[in-house]
Coordinates of C-alpha atoms in Angstrom, one line a residue:
M1 CA -18.6 -0.6 29.3
A2 CA -21.6 0.4 26.7
S3 CA -19.5 3.7 25.3
L4 CA -16.3 2.6 25.4
N5 CA -17.8 0.0 22.3
V6 CA -19.8 2.4 20.7
K7 CA -15.9 3.8 19.8
L8 CA -14.3 1.4 19.2
A9 CA -17.1 0.6 17.1
R10 CA -16.8 4.5 15.8
A11 CA -13.0 4.1 14.8
V12 CA -13.0 1.0 13.3
K13 CA -15.8 2.0 11.1
T14 CA -13.9 5.5 10.5
S15 CA -10.8 3.8 9.5
A16 CA -13.2 1.2 6.8
I17 CA -14.6 4.7 5.7
Y18 CA -10.8 6.1 4.7
D19 CA -10.0 3.1 3.7
L20 CA -13.0 3.0 1.0
V21 CA -12.5 6.6 -0.1
T22 CA -8.4 6.5 -0.7
C23 CA -8.9 2.9 -2.5
L24 CA -11.1 3.0 -4.0
P25 CA -10.3 4.3 -7.1
L26 CA -6.9 2.4 -7.1
A27 CA -9.2 -1.0 -7.9
L28 CA -10.9 0.2 -10.8
P29 CA -9.0 -0.5 -13.5
G30 CA -9.3 1.9 -15.4
I31 CA -10.0 4.8 -12.3
A32 CA -6.9 4.0 -11.0
G33 CA -4.7 4.6 -13.4
V34 CA -6.0 8.1 -13.6
Y35 CA -7.0 8.4 -9.9
L36 CA -2.8 8.3 -9.5
S37 CA -2.9 10.7 -12.1
V38 CA -4.8 12.7 -10.0
L39 CA -2.1 12.3 -6.7
N40 CA 0.3 13.2 -8.3
T41 CA -0.6 16.7 -9.4
L42 CA -1.9 17.4 -6.1
N43 CA 1.3 16.3 -5.0
G44 CA 3.7 18.7 -7.4
A45 CA 0.6 21.7 -6.9
M46 CA 1.3 20.7 -2.5
G47 CA 5.8 21.1 -3.8
L48 CA 6.3 17.5 -1.4
G49 CA 8.5 16.7 -4.5
G50 CA 8.7 13.3 -6.2
S51 CA 6.1 11.2 -9.0
V52 CA 4.4 8.5 -9.1
G53 CA 6.2 7.5 -13.1
E54 CA 5.1 5.5 -14.8
L55 CA 3.2 1.6 -14.2
S56 CA 3.9 -1.3 -16.3
P57 CA 0.6 -3.1 -17.3
L58 CA 1.3 -6.1 -13.9
A59 CA 1.5 -3.2 -11.9
M60 CA -1.0 -1.3 -12.3
M61 CA -2.7 -4.7 -11.8
F62 CA -1.5 -5.7 -8.7
I63 CA -2.7 -1.6 -7.7
N64 CA -5.9 -3.0 -9.4
F65 CA -5.9 -6.1 -6.8
L66 CA -5.0 -4.3 -3.3
G67 CA -7.7 -1.3 -4.2
S68 CA -9.9 -4.8 -4.8
L69 CA -8.9 -5.5 -1.2
I70 CA -8.8 -2.4 0.5
S71 CA -12.4 -1.6 -0.7
I72 CA -13.4 -5.1 1.1
W73 CA -11.7 -5.1 3.7
A74 CA -13.9 -1.8 4.7
V75 CA -16.2 -2.8 4.0
L76 CA -16.5 -5.7 5.9
R77 CA -15.4 -3.5 9.3
L78 CA -18.9 -1.7 7.8
I79 CA -21.1 -3.8 8.5
N80 CA -18.6 -5.5 11.6
P81 CA -16.7 -3.0 13.8
S82 CA -15.9 -6.0 15.9
W83 CA -13.6 -6.2 18.7
A84 CA -10.8 -8.2 16.0
N85 CA -12.0 -6.6 13.3
G86 CA -10.5 -3.8 14.7
L87 CA -7.6 -5.9 16.6
T88 CA -7.0 -7.1 12.8
D89 CA -7.1 -4.2 11.2
V90 CA -4.7 -2.9 13.5
A91 CA -2.2 -5.4 12.6
V92 CA -2.7 -4.2 9.2
R93 CA -1.8 -0.8 9.4
T94 CA 1.1 -1.7 11.4
L95 CA 2.9 -3.3 8.3
F96 CA 1.1 -0.7 5.8
S97 CA 2.9 1.4 8.1
I98 CA 6.2 0.0 8.3
A99 CA 5.4 -0.6 4.3
M100 CA 5.8 3.8 3.3
L101 CA 8.1 4.3 5.8
N102 CA 10.3 2.4 4.1
A103 CA 9.5 3.7 0.8
I104 CA 9.6 7.4 2.1
L105 CA 13.0 7.4 3.5
N106 CA 13.8 6.1 0.5
G107 CA 12.5 8.9 -1.7
V108 CA 8.8 8.5 -2.7
P109 CA 6.0 11.6 -3.6
G110 CA 5.8 13.5 -0.1
L111 CA 1.9 12.8 -0.5
V112 CA 2.6 9.3 1.1
G113 CA 4.1 11.3 4.2
V114 CA 0.3 12.7 4.5
L115 CA -1.0 9.6 4.0
W116 CA 1.3 8.6 6.2
V117 CA 0.6 10.1 8.9
C118 CA -3.4 9.3 8.8
E119 CA -2.3 5.7 9.2
L120 CA -0.8 6.5 11.6
G121 CA -3.7 8.7 13.4
L122 CA -7.2 5.6 12.4
L123 CA -3.8 3.2 14.2
L124 CA -3.0 4.5 17.4
A125 CA -6.8 5.4 17.6
Q126 CA -8.0 1.9 16.8
A127 CA -5.7 0.6 18.7
Y128 CA -6.6 3.1 22.3
Y129 CA -9.9 1.8 22.6
L130 CA -9.0 -1.8 21.6
H131 CA -6.9 -1.6 24.5
R132 CA -9.5 0.5 26.2
V133 CA -12.8 -2.4 25.9
W134 CA -10.0 -5.3 26.5
Q135 CA -8.7 -3.7 30.4
A136 CA -12.5 -3.1 30.9
E137 CA -13.6 -6.5 30.0
H138 CA -10.4 -8.0 31.7
H139 CA -11.0 -5.7 35.1
A140 CA -14.6 -7.2 34.4
A141 CA -13.9 -10.7 34.0
T142 CA -11.1 -10.8 37.7
S143 CA -13.2 -9.1 39.8
F144 CA -16.3 -10.9 39.2
G145 CA -14.0 -14.5 39.4
A146 CA -12.8 -12.7 42.9
H147 CA -16.0 -12.1 44.7
A148 CA -17.5 -15.8 42.9
P149 CA -18.9 -17.6 45.7
A150 CA -16.6 -20.1 47.6
E151 CA -17.5 -24.0 46.2

């Protein structure tokens, strides 16, 4: 059981590090535009199609807000990679994955597809260990109850 908890914590922390690497630059107003430009260049160099295009100041503000929220959420998971934080992250990644798939189907830059695959991988890894830990704890609880002395 302890080894499962360690593996779950590692999966939660790995997803948090991924989020910091990919989203912290989006939280910083002066850097977000440069970061998006670099991603756009990378997208073109890989021949993935589509481009970021011009963003309004309002759109950039919301990009900064989202980058900030994701970064703070990542730090929280690094500090406390608990079962509850892993479960919450799986829920968030599910919603993000749905939004990303919708964007992919509507012609966003192809690099989003690569990021979507990463999202799904992190989602599935965390969900797998969450389920295994829950199953082990649930089994232990029901086994104990089945062997409890009669009153």
